mmCIF file of C-alpha atoms in Angstrom:
data_model
loop_
_atom_site.group_PDB
_atom_site.id
_atom_site.type_symbol
_atom_site.label_atom_id
_atom_site.label_comp_id
_atom_site.label_asym_id
_atom_site.label_seq_id
_atom_site.Cartn_x
_atom_site.Cartn_y
_atom_site.Cartn_z
ATOM 1 C CA GLY A 1 -46.100 10.109 65.190
ATOM 2 C CA ASP A 2 -49.405 11.337 63.827
ATOM 3 C CA SER A 3 -50.426 14.894 64.672
ATOM 4 C CA VAL A 4 -53.021 17.569 63.934
ATOM 5 C CA THR A 5 -52.348 21.302 63.834
ATOM 6 C CA GLN A 6 -55.120 23.858 64.046
ATOM 7 C CA MET A 7 -55.016 27.597 63.733
ATOM 8 C CA GLU A 8 -54.811 29.476 66.993
ATOM 9 C CA GLY A 9 -57.927 31.135 68.278
ATOM 10 C CA PRO A 10 -59.978 32.828 69.292
ATOM 11 C CA VAL A 11 -61.609 33.711 66.012
ATOM 12 C CA THR A 12 -64.108 36.556 66.301
ATOM 13 C CA LEU A 13 -66.514 37.216 63.445
ATOM 14 C CA SER A 14 -69.648 39.210 62.832
ATOM 15 C CA GLU A 15 -72.850 37.363 62.033
ATOM 16 C CA GLU A 16 -73.107 36.350 58.347
ATOM 17 C CA ALA A 17 -69.326 36.522 57.859
ATOM 18 C CA PHE A 18 -67.395 33.758 56.082
ATOM 19 C CA LEU A 19 -65.573 31.285 58.300
ATOM 20 C CA THR A 20 -62.383 29.349 57.667
ATOM 21 C CA ILE A 21 -60.608 27.345 60.354
ATOM 22 C CA ASN A 22 -57.377 25.814 59.118
ATOM 23 C CA CYS A 23 -56.376 22.252 59.950
ATOM 24 C CA THR A 24 -53.346 20.332 58.723
ATOM 25 C CA TYR A 25 -52.247 16.852 59.661
ATOM 26 C CA THR A 26 -49.288 14.507 59.677
ATOM 27 C CA ALA A 27 -49.983 10.809 59.374
ATOM 28 C CA THR A 28 -48.094 7.724 58.282
ATOM 29 C CA GLY A 29 -51.154 5.973 56.903
ATOM 30 C CA TYR A 30 -54.395 7.068 55.263
ATOM 31 C CA PRO A 31 -56.451 8.445 58.113
ATOM 32 C CA SER A 32 -60.065 9.456 58.319
ATOM 33 C CA LEU A 33 -60.536 13.120 59.205
ATOM 34 C CA PHE A 34 -63.163 14.710 61.432
ATOM 35 C CA TRP A 35 -64.428 18.009 62.726
ATOM 36 C CA TYR A 36 -66.065 18.077 66.137
ATOM 37 C CA VAL A 37 -67.743 20.986 67.913
ATOM 38 C CA GLN A 38 -67.944 21.550 71.670
ATOM 39 C CA TYR A 39 -70.454 23.929 73.217
ATOM 40 C CA PRO A 40 -69.880 25.219 76.765
ATOM 41 C CA GLY A 41 -70.352 22.547 79.405
ATOM 42 C CA GLU A 42 -70.959 19.798 76.884
ATOM 43 C CA GLY A 43 -69.146 16.942 75.212
ATOM 44 C CA LEU A 44 -68.043 16.821 71.601
ATOM 45 C CA GLN A 45 -70.501 16.591 68.723
ATOM 46 C CA LEU A 46 -69.460 15.189 65.366
ATOM 47 C CA LEU A 47 -69.851 17.940 62.792
ATOM 48 C CA LEU A 48 -68.569 16.223 59.654
ATOM 49 C CA LYS A 49 -66.098 13.634 58.441
ATOM 50 C CA ALA A 50 -64.212 12.440 55.375
ATOM 51 C CA THR A 51 -62.672 9.022 54.992
ATOM 52 C CA LYS A 52 -60.519 9.341 51.869
ATOM 53 C CA ALA A 53 -58.731 11.884 49.713
ATOM 54 C CA ASP A 54 -60.953 14.401 47.860
ATOM 55 C CA ASP A 55 -63.985 13.491 49.978
ATOM 56 C CA LYS A 56 -66.027 16.480 51.073
ATOM 57 C CA GLY A 57 -67.819 16.309 54.398
ATOM 58 C CA SER A 58 -70.722 18.666 55.007
ATOM 59 C CA ASN A 59 -73.317 19.343 57.685
ATOM 60 C CA LYS A 60 -75.397 22.336 58.878
ATOM 61 C CA GLY A 61 -73.752 24.626 56.305
ATOM 62 C CA PHE A 62 -70.216 23.603 57.315
ATOM 63 C CA GLU A 63 -67.973 21.793 54.882
ATOM 64 C CA ALA A 64 -64.410 20.518 54.636
ATOM 65 C CA THR A 65 -62.494 18.728 51.886
ATOM 66 C CA TYR A 66 -59.854 16.064 52.506
ATOM 67 C CA ARG A 67 -56.789 17.319 50.622
ATOM 68 C CA LYS A 68 -54.069 14.679 50.584
ATOM 69 C CA GLU A 69 -51.644 16.767 48.524
ATOM 70 C CA THR A 70 -51.636 19.551 51.111
ATOM 71 C CA THR A 71 -52.478 17.301 54.100
ATOM 72 C CA SER A 72 -55.280 19.660 55.032
ATOM 73 C CA PHE A 73 -58.920 19.555 56.114
ATOM 74 C CA HIS A 74 -59.978 23.174 56.494
ATOM 75 C CA LEU A 75 -63.433 23.923 57.896
ATOM 76 C CA GLU A 76 -65.560 26.514 56.086
ATOM 77 C CA LYS A 77 -68.991 28.052 56.420
ATOM 78 C CA GLY A 78 -70.398 30.707 54.169
ATOM 79 C CA SER A 79 -72.433 32.629 56.728
ATOM 80 C CA VAL A 80 -71.948 32.114 60.466
ATOM 81 C CA GLN A 81 -74.589 32.657 63.120
ATOM 82 C CA VAL A 82 -74.302 33.593 66.781
ATOM 83 C CA SER A 83 -75.341 30.022 67.600
ATOM 84 C CA ASP A 84 -72.147 28.740 65.910
ATOM 85 C CA SER A 85 -70.076 30.157 68.763
ATOM 86 C CA ALA A 86 -68.216 27.156 70.190
ATOM 87 C CA VAL A 87 -64.853 25.407 70.155
ATOM 88 C CA TYR A 88 -64.059 23.431 67.009
ATOM 89 C CA PHE A 89 -61.704 20.443 67.008
ATOM 90 C CA CYS A 90 -60.062 18.829 64.026
ATOM 91 C CA ALA A 91 -59.139 15.153 64.491
ATOM 92 C CA LEU A 92 -57.704 12.208 62.622
ATOM 93 C CA SER A 93 -58.048 8.502 63.106
ATOM 94 C CA ASP A 94 -55.960 5.831 61.473
ATOM 95 C CA THR A 95 -57.908 2.692 60.597
ATOM 96 C CA GLY A 96 -57.298 0.013 63.141
ATOM 97 C CA THR A 97 -56.049 2.292 65.908
ATOM 98 C CA TYR A 98 -59.545 3.029 67.302
ATOM 99 C CA LYS A 99 -58.454 6.397 68.620
ATOM 100 C CA TYR A 100 -58.542 10.040 67.638
ATOM 101 C CA ILE A 101 -55.671 12.455 67.618
ATOM 102 C CA PHE A 102 -57.123 15.892 68.200
ATOM 103 C CA GLY A 103 -55.915 19.355 67.406
ATOM 104 C CA THR A 104 -55.827 21.919 70.188
ATOM 105 C CA GLY A 105 -59.206 23.377 69.264
ATOM 106 C CA THR A 106 -60.188 26.775 67.875
ATOM 107 C CA ARG A 107 -62.627 28.951 69.767
ATOM 108 C CA LEU A 108 -65.092 30.785 67.534
ATOM 109 C CA LYS A 109 -67.063 33.768 68.780
ATOM 110 C CA VAL A 110 -69.757 35.222 66.539
ATOM 111 C CA LEU A 111 -71.079 38.683 67.354
ATOM 112 C CA ALA A 112 -74.600 39.823 66.494
ATOM 113 C CA LYS B 1 -82.238 6.743 70.563
ATOM 114 C CA ALA B 2 -80.460 7.601 73.784
ATOM 115 C CA GLY B 3 -76.963 9.055 73.542
ATOM 116 C CA VAL B 4 -73.840 8.219 75.470
ATOM 117 C CA THR B 5 -74.515 8.579 79.183
ATOM 118 C CA GLN B 6 -71.783 9.371 81.670
ATOM 119 C CA THR B 7 -72.182 9.370 85.410
ATOM 120 C CA PRO B 8 -71.646 11.262 87.565
ATOM 121 C CA ARG B 9 -71.470 14.671 85.855
ATOM 122 C CA TYR B 10 -69.345 16.207 88.594
ATOM 123 C CA LEU B 11 -67.010 14.769 91.206
ATOM 124 C CA ILE B 12 -64.783 16.270 93.865
ATOM 125 C CA LYS B 13 -62.138 13.993 95.358
ATOM 126 C CA THR B 14 -59.169 14.383 97.648
ATOM 127 C CA ARG B 15 -55.583 13.627 96.676
ATOM 128 C CA GLY B 16 -54.737 10.003 97.259
ATOM 129 C CA GLN B 17 -58.288 8.753 96.851
ATOM 130 C CA GLN B 18 -59.524 6.653 93.977
ATOM 131 C CA VAL B 19 -62.453 7.269 91.662
ATOM 132 C CA THR B 20 -64.612 5.258 89.262
ATOM 133 C CA LEU B 21 -66.399 6.843 86.328
ATOM 134 C CA SER B 22 -69.167 5.145 84.391
ATOM 135 C CA CYS B 23 -70.196 5.214 80.746
ATOM 136 C CA SER B 24 -73.224 3.693 79.024
ATOM 137 C CA PRO B 25 -72.780 3.633 75.240
ATOM 138 C CA ILE B 26 -75.436 4.017 72.594
ATOM 139 C CA SER B 27 -77.419 0.828 72.213
ATOM 140 C CA GLY B 28 -75.704 -1.459 69.727
ATOM 141 C CA HIS B 29 -72.334 0.252 70.005
ATOM 142 C CA ARG B 30 -69.622 -2.158 71.062
ATOM 143 C CA SER B 31 -66.605 0.140 71.011
ATOM 144 C CA VAL B 32 -66.092 2.498 73.929
ATOM 145 C CA SER B 33 -63.182 4.888 74.291
ATOM 146 C CA TRP B 34 -62.129 7.363 76.964
ATOM 147 C CA TYR B 35 -60.428 10.751 76.692
ATOM 148 C CA GLN B 36 -59.051 13.236 79.170
ATOM 149 C CA GLN B 37 -59.553 16.927 78.399
ATOM 150 C CA THR B 38 -57.513 19.605 80.162
ATOM 151 C CA PRO B 39 -56.761 23.228 79.255
ATOM 152 C CA GLY B 40 -53.034 22.506 79.099
ATOM 153 C CA GLN B 41 -52.898 19.170 77.287
ATOM 154 C CA GLY B 42 -56.136 19.297 75.313
ATOM 155 C CA LEU B 43 -57.855 16.022 74.426
ATOM 156 C CA GLN B 44 -55.791 12.937 75.088
ATOM 157 C CA PHE B 45 -56.705 9.322 74.428
ATOM 158 C CA LEU B 46 -56.825 7.031 77.428
ATOM 159 C CA PHE B 47 -57.996 3.638 76.115
ATOM 160 C CA GLU B 48 -60.493 1.852 73.905
ATOM 161 C CA TYR B 49 -62.500 -1.308 74.526
ATOM 162 C CA PHE B 50 -64.396 -3.576 72.189
ATOM 163 C CA SER B 51 -66.300 -6.635 73.347
ATOM 164 C CA GLU B 52 -64.644 -6.456 76.773
ATOM 165 C CA THR B 53 -61.126 -6.360 75.282
ATOM 166 C CA GLN B 54 -58.790 -3.389 75.410
ATOM 167 C CA ARG B 55 -57.557 -2.794 71.869
ATOM 168 C CA ASN B 56 -55.530 0.354 72.365
ATOM 169 C CA LYS B 57 -54.112 2.363 75.223
ATOM 170 C CA GLY B 58 -52.734 5.883 75.461
ATOM 171 C CA ASN B 59 -49.676 7.122 77.319
ATOM 172 C CA PHE B 60 -51.053 7.381 80.813
ATOM 173 C CA PRO B 61 -49.639 5.894 84.017
ATOM 174 C CA GLY B 62 -50.916 2.602 85.354
ATOM 175 C CA ARG B 63 -53.085 4.478 87.871
ATOM 176 C CA PHE B 64 -55.548 4.880 85.019
ATOM 177 C CA SER B 65 -57.422 1.706 84.186
ATOM 178 C CA GLY B 66 -60.652 0.695 82.586
ATOM 179 C CA ARG B 67 -62.886 -2.184 81.782
ATOM 180 C CA GLN B 68 -65.895 -3.045 79.689
ATOM 181 C CA PHE B 69 -68.753 -5.293 80.608
ATOM 182 C CA SER B 70 -70.658 -7.773 78.459
ATOM 183 C CA ASN B 71 -73.435 -5.194 77.903
ATOM 184 C CA SER B 72 -70.775 -2.779 76.526
ATOM 185 C CA ARG B 73 -71.012 -0.438 79.507
ATOM 186 C CA SER B 74 -67.598 0.756 80.572
ATOM 187 C CA GLU B 75 -65.918 2.086 83.657
ATOM 188 C CA MET B 76 -62.624 3.834 84.163
ATOM 189 C CA ASN B 77 -60.786 3.982 87.446
ATOM 190 C CA VAL B 78 -58.114 6.345 88.637
ATOM 191 C CA SER B 79 -56.241 5.352 91.777
ATOM 192 C CA THR B 80 -54.093 7.505 94.045
ATOM 193 C CA LEU B 81 -55.478 10.714 92.642
ATOM 194 C CA GLU B 82 -53.171 13.647 91.990
ATOM 195 C CA LEU B 83 -54.055 17.323 91.554
ATOM 196 C CA GLY B 84 -53.091 17.023 87.891
ATOM 197 C CA ASP B 85 -55.845 14.465 87.325
ATOM 198 C CA SER B 86 -58.415 17.245 87.527
ATOM 199 C CA ALA B 87 -60.023 17.222 84.098
ATOM 200 C CA LEU B 88 -63.093 16.569 82.031
ATOM 201 C CA TYR B 89 -63.235 12.851 81.244
ATOM 202 C CA LEU B 90 -65.100 12.056 78.059
ATOM 203 C CA CYS B 91 -66.454 8.713 76.989
ATOM 204 C CA ALA B 92 -67.322 7.972 73.379
ATOM 205 C CA SER B 93 -68.965 5.046 71.655
ATOM 206 C CA SER B 94 -69.002 3.661 68.139
ATOM 207 C CA GLU B 95 -70.385 0.582 66.422
ATOM 208 C CA ASP B 96 -66.928 -0.846 65.845
ATOM 209 C CA GLY B 97 -64.463 2.024 66.266
ATOM 210 C CA ASN B 98 -64.015 2.788 62.589
ATOM 211 C CA TYR B 99 -66.975 5.011 61.703
ATOM 212 C CA GLY B 100 -66.717 7.960 64.028
ATOM 213 C CA TYR B 101 -67.474 8.235 67.697
ATOM 214 C CA THR B 102 -70.374 9.812 69.572
ATOM 215 C CA PHE B 103 -69.303 11.518 72.768
ATOM 216 C CA GLY B 104 -71.023 11.851 76.104
ATOM 217 C CA SER B 105 -71.209 15.099 78.064
ATOM 218 C CA GLY B 106 -68.345 14.064 80.288
ATOM 219 C CA THR B 107 -67.547 13.778 83.970
ATOM 220 C CA ARG B 108 -65.766 16.748 85.458
ATOM 221 C CA LEU B 109 -63.354 15.536 88.122
ATOM 222 C CA THR B 110 -61.813 17.994 90.548
ATOM 223 C CA VAL B 111 -59.039 16.777 92.831
ATOM 224 C CA VAL B 112 -58.373 18.926 95.895
#
């Protein structure tokens, strides 16, 4: 079945460092791909999405490119801030299934 | 506009009891889905409703059920609660289920 694999956390970075969180997927169809962020005590917030191969999603300085050839959707940010500390989830959704399959989440901690 | 509203935010129940959780989607959203989040299993899909019809269901026992009303509000019910049902239950809504979901802050259920 479909699955999403994320890099293990926690990831600890200093402020202004470059961030990469790896995400790879397995899917039988042509899924849409998403990154969500969860702050302590809150639900999930959509960070960015891409619906087809080579699409680049971007928001708040974060970006990720849908790579069909490597089945990847890695999250990047050029300069992280303390306020980016949260748990990041990669997810896929096959059209017509109306559900997400989530990765296990990667906790990011940014130190001042 | 208002986001996805889940009530209550916190619940403590005893084993064997039943519980009903409520979700009010964003105005105009007709698709509502439910997820269970636990430290061990991560985010798992429970079910999705659109226009009062369940379109997809995850791999949970029959003790977990849901419904959607004509105003798109949704409820989920868990009967005969077990300790393992302790989790954060997240509701999410979307216009039609294909363009990304907006999540609520969740209901944290503790079974003692």
